[in-house]
PDB file of C-alpha atoms in Angstrom:
ATOM      1  CA  UNK A   1      -0.051   0.045  -0.159  1.00  0.00           C
ATOM      2  CA  UNK A   2       1.032   3.830  -0.249  1.00  0.00           C
ATOM      3  CA  UNK A   3       3.503   5.068   2.137  1.00  0.00           C
ATOM      4  CA  UNK A   4       3.652   8.042   4.091  1.00  0.00           C
ATOM      5  CA  UNK A   5       3.884  11.073   1.871  1.00  0.00           C
ATOM      6  CA  UNK A   6       5.237  14.498   1.866  1.00  0.00           C
ATOM      7  CA  UNK A   7       4.769  17.871  -0.158  1.00  0.00           C
ATOM      8  CA  UNK A   8       6.519  19.565  -1.773  1.00  0.00           C
ATOM      9  CA  UNK A   9       9.969  17.534  -1.479  1.00  0.00           C
ATOM     10  CA  UNK A  10      11.663  20.549  -1.983  1.00  0.00           C
ATOM     11  CA  UNK A  11      10.663  24.458  -0.744  1.00  0.00           C
ATOM     12  CA  UNK A  12      13.119  27.412  -1.297  1.00  0.00           C
ATOM     13  CA  UNK A  13      11.516  30.496   0.269  1.00  0.00           C
ATOM     14  CA  UNK A  14      12.592  33.930   1.137  1.00  0.00           C
ATOM     15  CA  UNK A  15      13.379  35.095   4.951  1.00  0.00           C
ATOM     16  CA  UNK A  16      10.166  36.801   6.066  1.00  0.00           C
ATOM     17  CA  UNK A  17       7.861  34.400   4.318  1.00  0.00           C
ATOM     18  CA  UNK A  18       5.317  32.140   5.320  1.00  0.00           C
ATOM     19  CA  UNK A  19       5.634  28.341   4.442  1.00  0.00           C
ATOM     20  CA  UNK A  20       3.306  25.301   4.392  1.00  0.00           C
ATOM     21  CA  UNK A  21       4.511  21.598   4.328  1.00  0.00           C
ATOM     22  CA  UNK A  22       2.164  18.956   3.956  1.00  0.00           C
ATOM     23  CA  UNK A  23       2.108  15.389   5.444  1.00  0.00           C
ATOM     24  CA  UNK A  24      -0.489  12.635   3.998  1.00  0.00           C
ATOM     25  CA  UNK A  25       0.165   9.427   6.600  1.00  0.00           C
ATOM     26  CA  UNK A  26      -0.466   5.936   5.652  1.00  0.00           C
ATOM     27  CA  UNK A  27      -4.311   5.194   5.366  1.00  0.00           C
ATOM     28  CA  UNK A  28      -5.888   4.489   9.116  1.00  0.00           C
ATOM     29  CA  UNK A  29      -2.913   5.586  11.038  1.00  0.00           C
ATOM     30  CA  UNK A  30      -4.467   7.342  14.025  1.00  0.00           C
ATOM     31  CA  UNK A  31      -0.963   9.021  14.777  1.00  0.00           C
ATOM     32  CA  UNK A  32       1.053  11.405  13.049  1.00  0.00           C
ATOM     33  CA  UNK A  33       4.344  13.503  14.056  1.00  0.00           C
ATOM     34  CA  UNK A  34       6.658  15.725  12.694  1.00  0.00           C
ATOM     35  CA  UNK A  35      10.532  15.685  13.143  1.00  0.00           C
ATOM     36  CA  UNK A  36      12.911  18.660  11.905  1.00  0.00           C
ATOM     37  CA  UNK A  37      16.595  17.092  10.783  1.00  0.00           C
ATOM     38  CA  UNK A  38      19.594  19.387  10.274  1.00  0.00           C
ATOM     39  CA  UNK A  39      22.331  18.604   8.491  1.00  0.00           C
ATOM     40  CA  UNK A  40      24.512  15.717  10.262  1.00  0.00           C
ATOM     41  CA  UNK A  41      22.170  15.385  13.348  1.00  0.00           C
ATOM     42  CA  UNK A  42      19.462  13.123  13.990  1.00  0.00           C
ATOM     43  CA  UNK A  43      15.773  14.035  13.869  1.00  0.00           C
ATOM     44  CA  UNK A  44      14.477  16.283  16.356  1.00  0.00           C
ATOM     45  CA  UNK A  45      10.930  15.913  17.910  1.00  0.00           C
ATOM     46  CA  UNK A  46       8.461  18.696  16.734  1.00  0.00           C
ATOM     47  CA  UNK A  47       4.925  17.740  17.325  1.00  0.00           C
ATOM     48  CA  UNK A  48       2.755  14.374  17.835  1.00  0.00           C
ATOM     49  CA  UNK A  49      -0.985  14.214  16.729  1.00  0.00           C
ATOM     50  CA  UNK A  50      -3.430  11.529  18.204  1.00  0.00           C
ATOM     51  CA  UNK A  51      -5.940  12.099  15.869  1.00  0.00           C
ATOM     52  CA  UNK A  52      -7.023  15.644  15.306  1.00  0.00           C
ATOM     53  CA  UNK A  53      -5.607  16.567  18.389  1.00  0.00           C
ATOM     54  CA  UNK A  54      -1.856  17.730  19.308  1.00  0.00           C
ATOM     55  CA  UNK A  55      -0.940  15.231  22.072  1.00  0.00           C
ATOM     56  CA  UNK A  56       2.485  16.687  22.564  1.00  0.00           C
ATOM     57  CA  UNK A  57       3.456  20.314  20.870  1.00  0.00           C
ATOM     58  CA  UNK A  58       6.637  20.553  23.064  1.00  0.00           C
ATOM     59  CA  UNK A  59       9.119  20.348  20.187  1.00  0.00           C
ATOM     60  CA  UNK A  60       7.846  23.464  18.264  1.00  0.00           C
ATOM     61  CA  UNK A  61      10.837  25.740  18.660  1.00  0.00           C
ATOM     62  CA  UNK A  62       8.833  29.034  19.111  1.00  0.00           C
ATOM     63  CA  UNK A  63       5.388  30.518  18.331  1.00  0.00           C
ATOM     64  CA  UNK A  64       6.368  31.093  14.433  1.00  0.00           C
ATOM     65  CA  UNK A  65       5.837  27.232  13.985  1.00  0.00           C
ATOM     66  CA  UNK A  66       2.351  25.742  14.230  1.00  0.00           C
ATOM     67  CA  UNK A  67       0.495  22.284  13.040  1.00  0.00           C
ATOM     68  CA  UNK A  68      -2.958  21.248  11.970  1.00  0.00           C
ATOM     69  CA  UNK A  69      -4.543  18.149  11.593  1.00  0.00           C
ATOM     70  CA  UNK A  70      -8.204  19.008  10.912  1.00  0.00           C
ATOM     71  CA  UNK A  71      -9.640  15.705   9.898  1.00  0.00           C
ATOM     72  CA  UNK A  72      -7.608  13.339  11.467  1.00  0.00           C
ATOM     73  CA  UNK A  73      -5.836  12.563   8.212  1.00  0.00           C
ATOM     74  CA  UNK A  74      -3.613  14.966   6.338  1.00  0.00           C
ATOM     75  CA  UNK A  75      -1.385  17.475   8.600  1.00  0.00           C
ATOM     76  CA  UNK A  76      -0.236  20.603   7.575  1.00  0.00           C
ATOM     77  CA  UNK A  77       3.265  22.177   9.355  1.00  0.00           C
ATOM     78  CA  UNK A  78       3.248  25.963   9.179  1.00  0.00           C
ATOM     79  CA  UNK A  79       6.006  28.160   9.631  1.00  0.00           C
ATOM     80  CA  UNK A  80       5.604  31.912   9.917  1.00  0.00           C
ATOM     81  CA  UNK A  81       8.351  34.492   9.356  1.00  0.00           C
ATOM     82  CA  UNK A  82      10.800  32.214   8.065  1.00  0.00           C
ATOM     83  CA  UNK A  83      14.326  32.332   8.993  1.00  0.00           C
ATOM     84  CA  UNK A  84      17.336  30.884   8.067  1.00  0.00           C
ATOM     85  CA  UNK A  85      17.857  28.835  11.082  1.00  0.00           C
ATOM     86  CA  UNK A  86      14.339  27.106   9.865  1.00  0.00           C
ATOM     87  CA  UNK A  87      16.381  25.253   7.137  1.00  0.00           C
ATOM     88  CA  UNK A  88      16.499  21.904   7.216  1.00  0.00           C
ATOM     89  CA  UNK A  89      14.701  18.341   6.555  1.00  0.00           C
ATOM     90  CA  UNK A  90      11.328  18.148   7.667  1.00  0.00           C
ATOM     91  CA  UNK A  91      10.184  15.014   8.324  1.00  0.00           C
ATOM     92  CA  UNK A  92       6.660  12.876   8.878  1.00  0.00           C
ATOM     93  CA  UNK A  93       5.864   9.623  10.407  1.00  0.00           C
ATOM     94  CA  UNK A  94       2.696   7.922  11.594  1.00  0.00           C
ATOM     95  CA  UNK A  95       2.091   5.132  13.225  1.00  0.00           C
ATOM     96  CA  UNK A  96      -1.171   3.021  13.576  1.00  0.00           C
ATOM     97  CA  UNK A  97      -2.206   3.888  17.055  1.00  0.00           C
ATOM     98  CA  UNK A  98       0.613   5.579  18.435  1.00  0.00           C
ATOM     99  CA  UNK A  99       2.041   2.781  20.638  1.00  0.00           C
ATOM    100  CA  UNK A 100       3.838   1.094  17.171  1.00  0.00           C
ATOM    101  CA  UNK A 101       6.620   1.667  14.900  1.00  0.00           C
ATOM    102  CA  UNK A 102       6.980   4.688  12.976  1.00  0.00           C
ATOM    103  CA  UNK A 103       6.728   4.718   9.141  1.00  0.00           C
ATOM    104  CA  UNK A 104       8.893   7.963   7.949  1.00  0.00           C
ATOM    105  CA  UNK A 105       7.847  10.031   4.833  1.00  0.00           C
ATOM    106  CA  UNK A 106      10.280  10.949   1.812  1.00  0.00           C
ATOM    107  CA  UNK A 107      10.596  14.408   4.093  1.00  0.00           C
ATOM    108  CA  UNK A 108      10.569  17.979   2.599  1.00  0.00           C
ATOM    109  CA  UNK A 109      13.903  20.131   2.666  1.00  0.00           C
ATOM    110  CA  UNK A 110      13.211  23.684   3.375  1.00  0.00           C
ATOM    111  CA  UNK A 111      15.956  26.432   2.602  1.00  0.00           C
ATOM    112  CA  UNK A 112      15.462  29.632   3.567  1.00  0.00           C
ATOM    113  CA  UNK A 113      17.460  32.315   1.868  1.00  0.00           C
TER     114      UNK A 113
ATOM    115  CA  UNK B   1      16.092  14.708  30.231  1.00  0.00           C
ATOM    116  CA  UNK B   2      16.428  11.490  28.247  1.00  0.00           C
ATOM    117  CA  UNK B   3      19.672  11.550  26.237  1.00  0.00           C
ATOM    118  CA  UNK B   4      20.743   9.113  23.603  1.00  0.00           C
ATOM    119  CA  UNK B   5      24.531   8.796  22.618  1.00  0.00           C
ATOM    120  CA  UNK B   6      25.606   6.826  19.758  1.00  0.00           C
ATOM    121  CA  UNK B   7      29.066   5.941  19.076  1.00  0.00           C
ATOM    122  CA  UNK B   8      30.943   6.139  16.968  1.00  0.00           C
ATOM    123  CA  UNK B   9      29.840   9.352  15.168  1.00  0.00           C
ATOM    124  CA  UNK B  10      31.624   7.905  11.999  1.00  0.00           C
ATOM    125  CA  UNK B  11      33.671   5.030  10.850  1.00  0.00           C
ATOM    126  CA  UNK B  12      35.153   4.036   8.245  1.00  0.00           C
ATOM    127  CA  UNK B  13      35.789   0.191   7.482  1.00  0.00           C
ATOM    128  CA  UNK B  14      37.013  -2.326   4.839  1.00  0.00           C
ATOM    129  CA  UNK B  15      34.452  -4.422   3.386  1.00  0.00           C
ATOM    130  CA  UNK B  16      34.656  -8.100   4.742  1.00  0.00           C
ATOM    131  CA  UNK B  17      35.088  -6.494   8.515  1.00  0.00           C
ATOM    132  CA  UNK B  18      32.927  -7.089  11.667  1.00  0.00           C
ATOM    133  CA  UNK B  19      31.922  -3.675  13.722  1.00  0.00           C
ATOM    134  CA  UNK B  20      29.961  -2.812  16.262  1.00  0.00           C
ATOM    135  CA  UNK B  21      27.690   0.450  16.823  1.00  0.00           C
ATOM    136  CA  UNK B  22      26.736   1.328  20.369  1.00  0.00           C
ATOM    137  CA  UNK B  23      23.748   3.511  21.749  1.00  0.00           C
ATOM    138  CA  UNK B  24      23.468   4.364  25.113  1.00  0.00           C
ATOM    139  CA  UNK B  25      20.636   6.610  26.838  1.00  0.00           C
ATOM    140  CA  UNK B  26      20.108   7.860  29.920  1.00  0.00           C
ATOM    141  CA  UNK B  27      16.657   6.572  31.653  1.00  0.00           C
ATOM    142  CA  UNK B  28      14.439   3.832  31.419  1.00  0.00           C
ATOM    143  CA  UNK B  29      12.924   3.351  27.902  1.00  0.00           C
ATOM    144  CA  UNK B  30       9.868   1.677  26.562  1.00  0.00           C
ATOM    145  CA  UNK B  31      11.408   0.347  23.149  1.00  0.00           C
ATOM    146  CA  UNK B  32      14.196   1.124  21.313  1.00  0.00           C
ATOM    147  CA  UNK B  33      14.634   1.498  16.881  1.00  0.00           C
ATOM    148  CA  UNK B  34      17.332   1.359  15.071  1.00  0.00           C
ATOM    149  CA  UNK B  35      17.142   3.180  11.478  1.00  0.00           C
ATOM    150  CA  UNK B  36      19.345   3.700   8.310  1.00  0.00           C
ATOM    151  CA  UNK B  37      19.241   6.849   6.392  1.00  0.00           C
ATOM    152  CA  UNK B  38      20.888   7.145   3.025  1.00  0.00           C
ATOM    153  CA  UNK B  39      22.167  10.576   1.702  1.00  0.00           C
ATOM    154  CA  UNK B  40      19.270  12.966   1.123  1.00  0.00           C
ATOM    155  CA  UNK B  41      16.638  10.267   1.753  1.00  0.00           C
ATOM    156  CA  UNK B  42      14.181   9.532   4.655  1.00  0.00           C
ATOM    157  CA  UNK B  43      14.825   7.080   7.599  1.00  0.00           C
ATOM    158  CA  UNK B  44      13.817   2.942   6.660  1.00  0.00           C
ATOM    159  CA  UNK B  45      13.230   0.991  10.021  1.00  0.00           C
ATOM    160  CA  UNK B  46      15.650  -1.697  10.398  1.00  0.00           C
ATOM    161  CA  UNK B  47      14.875  -3.158  13.900  1.00  0.00           C
ATOM    162  CA  UNK B  48      12.171  -2.813  16.729  1.00  0.00           C
ATOM    163  CA  UNK B  49      13.740  -3.861  20.098  1.00  0.00           C
ATOM    164  CA  UNK B  50      10.965  -4.348  22.818  1.00  0.00           C
ATOM    165  CA  UNK B  51      12.490  -5.900  25.922  1.00  0.00           C
ATOM    166  CA  UNK B  52      15.494  -6.562  27.978  1.00  0.00           C
ATOM    167  CA  UNK B  53      17.824  -9.033  26.058  1.00  0.00           C
ATOM    168  CA  UNK B  54      15.746  -8.612  22.795  1.00  0.00           C
ATOM    169  CA  UNK B  55      17.974  -9.703  19.863  1.00  0.00           C
ATOM    170  CA  UNK B  56      17.074  -9.546  16.154  1.00  0.00           C
ATOM    171  CA  UNK B  57      18.803 -10.217  12.546  1.00  0.00           C
ATOM    172  CA  UNK B  58      18.584  -8.944   8.964  1.00  0.00           C
ATOM    173  CA  UNK B  59      21.233 -10.354   6.527  1.00  0.00           C
ATOM    174  CA  UNK B  60      24.316  -8.910   8.016  1.00  0.00           C
ATOM    175  CA  UNK B  61      23.084  -6.756  10.556  1.00  0.00           C
ATOM    176  CA  UNK B  62      22.143  -7.812  14.102  1.00  0.00           C
ATOM    177  CA  UNK B  63      20.630  -5.753  16.840  1.00  0.00           C
ATOM    178  CA  UNK B  64      20.622  -6.479  20.758  1.00  0.00           C
ATOM    179  CA  UNK B  65      18.951  -4.475  23.607  1.00  0.00           C
ATOM    180  CA  UNK B  66      20.582  -4.526  27.543  1.00  0.00           C
ATOM    181  CA  UNK B  67      17.957  -2.436  29.314  1.00  0.00           C
ATOM    182  CA  UNK B  68      19.663  -2.802  32.325  1.00  0.00           C
ATOM    183  CA  UNK B  69      22.891  -1.316  30.879  1.00  0.00           C
ATOM    184  CA  UNK B  70      20.535   1.017  29.019  1.00  0.00           C
ATOM    185  CA  UNK B  71      22.481  -0.265  26.251  1.00  0.00           C
ATOM    186  CA  UNK B  72      21.781  -1.459  22.672  1.00  0.00           C
ATOM    187  CA  UNK B  73      24.301  -2.487  19.943  1.00  0.00           C
ATOM    188  CA  UNK B  74      23.978  -2.857  16.032  1.00  0.00           C
ATOM    189  CA  UNK B  75      26.679  -5.331  15.012  1.00  0.00           C
ATOM    190  CA  UNK B  76      27.692  -5.648  10.984  1.00  0.00           C
ATOM    191  CA  UNK B  77      29.040  -8.665  10.070  1.00  0.00           C
ATOM    192  CA  UNK B  78      31.593  -8.764   6.836  1.00  0.00           C
ATOM    193  CA  UNK B  79      30.284  -5.527   5.796  1.00  0.00           C
ATOM    194  CA  UNK B  80      29.671  -4.893   2.337  1.00  0.00           C
ATOM    195  CA  UNK B  81      29.999  -1.580   0.381  1.00  0.00           C
ATOM    196  CA  UNK B  82      25.879  -1.186   0.003  1.00  0.00           C
ATOM    197  CA  UNK B  83      25.921  -1.038   3.871  1.00  0.00           C
ATOM    198  CA  UNK B  84      27.155   2.568   3.555  1.00  0.00           C
ATOM    199  CA  UNK B  85      24.655   4.555   4.874  1.00  0.00           C
ATOM    200  CA  UNK B  86      23.887   6.479   8.125  1.00  0.00           C
ATOM    201  CA  UNK B  87      22.358   4.723  11.166  1.00  0.00           C
ATOM    202  CA  UNK B  88      20.424   6.130  14.090  1.00  0.00           C
ATOM    203  CA  UNK B  89      18.982   4.726  17.333  1.00  0.00           C
ATOM    204  CA  UNK B  90      16.274   6.101  18.866  1.00  0.00           C
ATOM    205  CA  UNK B  91      14.634   5.519  22.329  1.00  0.00           C
ATOM    206  CA  UNK B  92      11.097   5.598  22.628  1.00  0.00           C
ATOM    207  CA  UNK B  93       9.775   7.210  25.843  1.00  0.00           C
ATOM    208  CA  UNK B  94       6.045   6.973  24.876  1.00  0.00           C
ATOM    209  CA  UNK B  95       4.269   5.648  27.522  1.00  0.00           C
ATOM    210  CA  UNK B  96       5.442   8.850  29.393  1.00  0.00           C
ATOM    211  CA  UNK B  97       5.322  12.099  27.242  1.00  0.00           C
ATOM    212  CA  UNK B  98       4.928  10.626  23.625  1.00  0.00           C
ATOM    213  CA  UNK B  99       8.359  11.658  22.306  1.00  0.00           C
ATOM    214  CA  UNK B 100      11.065   9.673  20.337  1.00  0.00           C
ATOM    215  CA  UNK B 101      14.529  10.602  21.027  1.00  0.00           C
ATOM    216  CA  UNK B 102      16.968  10.281  18.147  1.00  0.00           C
ATOM    217  CA  UNK B 103      20.450   9.804  18.500  1.00  0.00           C
ATOM    218  CA  UNK B 104      22.951  11.738  16.445  1.00  0.00           C
ATOM    219  CA  UNK B 105      23.970   8.810  14.222  1.00  0.00           C
ATOM    220  CA  UNK B 106      26.634   7.210  12.907  1.00  0.00           C
ATOM    221  CA  UNK B 107      27.916   7.338   9.372  1.00  0.00           C
ATOM    222  CA  UNK B 108      29.351   4.355   7.899  1.00  0.00           C
ATOM    223  CA  UNK B 109      31.494   3.856   5.302  1.00  0.00           C
ATOM    224  CA  UNK B 110      32.593   0.910   3.701  1.00  0.00           C
ATOM    225  CA  UNK B 111      35.379   1.154   1.235  1.00  0.00           C
ATOM    226  CA  UNK B 112      35.097  -1.520  -1.362  1.00  0.00           C
TER     227      UNK B 112
END
């Protein structure tokens, strides 16, 4: 079956602009996670959804970052007033129930110029 | 705060050799994962280790977990060039705060 998909695969934006990154999880997976991975580092947890609600958003670095999952499926990570330090690979993962193995999408590489 | 440390962070080795990557973590964990990542790609799940003494093998890779020592190992047997990648361990704290914490990764380069 289809895996986790993310769009766009690459996004280049100017400092100060607003961006949206989309994640489409595996069908039927109730848990969805966002991670950020900087070059040479491991993925860093941002936020976890169980269904439509954010169960843990403690990894969001500041209030410029926000994520939604209005219907419990697709999620959008929103970044306002982007900064060069936001440049990274943004990874999305989903799992069946929130207590199982996570399956990662291909990622969105964000570059802020 | 949970910390996950891998070593070495970089490893260059000859084909045919054996080596072990170590993953230490700082507090009691519920489960431990090993992932592989190729350059510019996403993460591929290799192993999920659920209990003390768990050992799993897939091809030339074998992972083990010692929860008392808070240590997991990924052992590579008779390495081949195709195993060149970055390997991450990740520790699951889900029953406490829903997070998975990753190590910094071990970049493995296998020379033909």
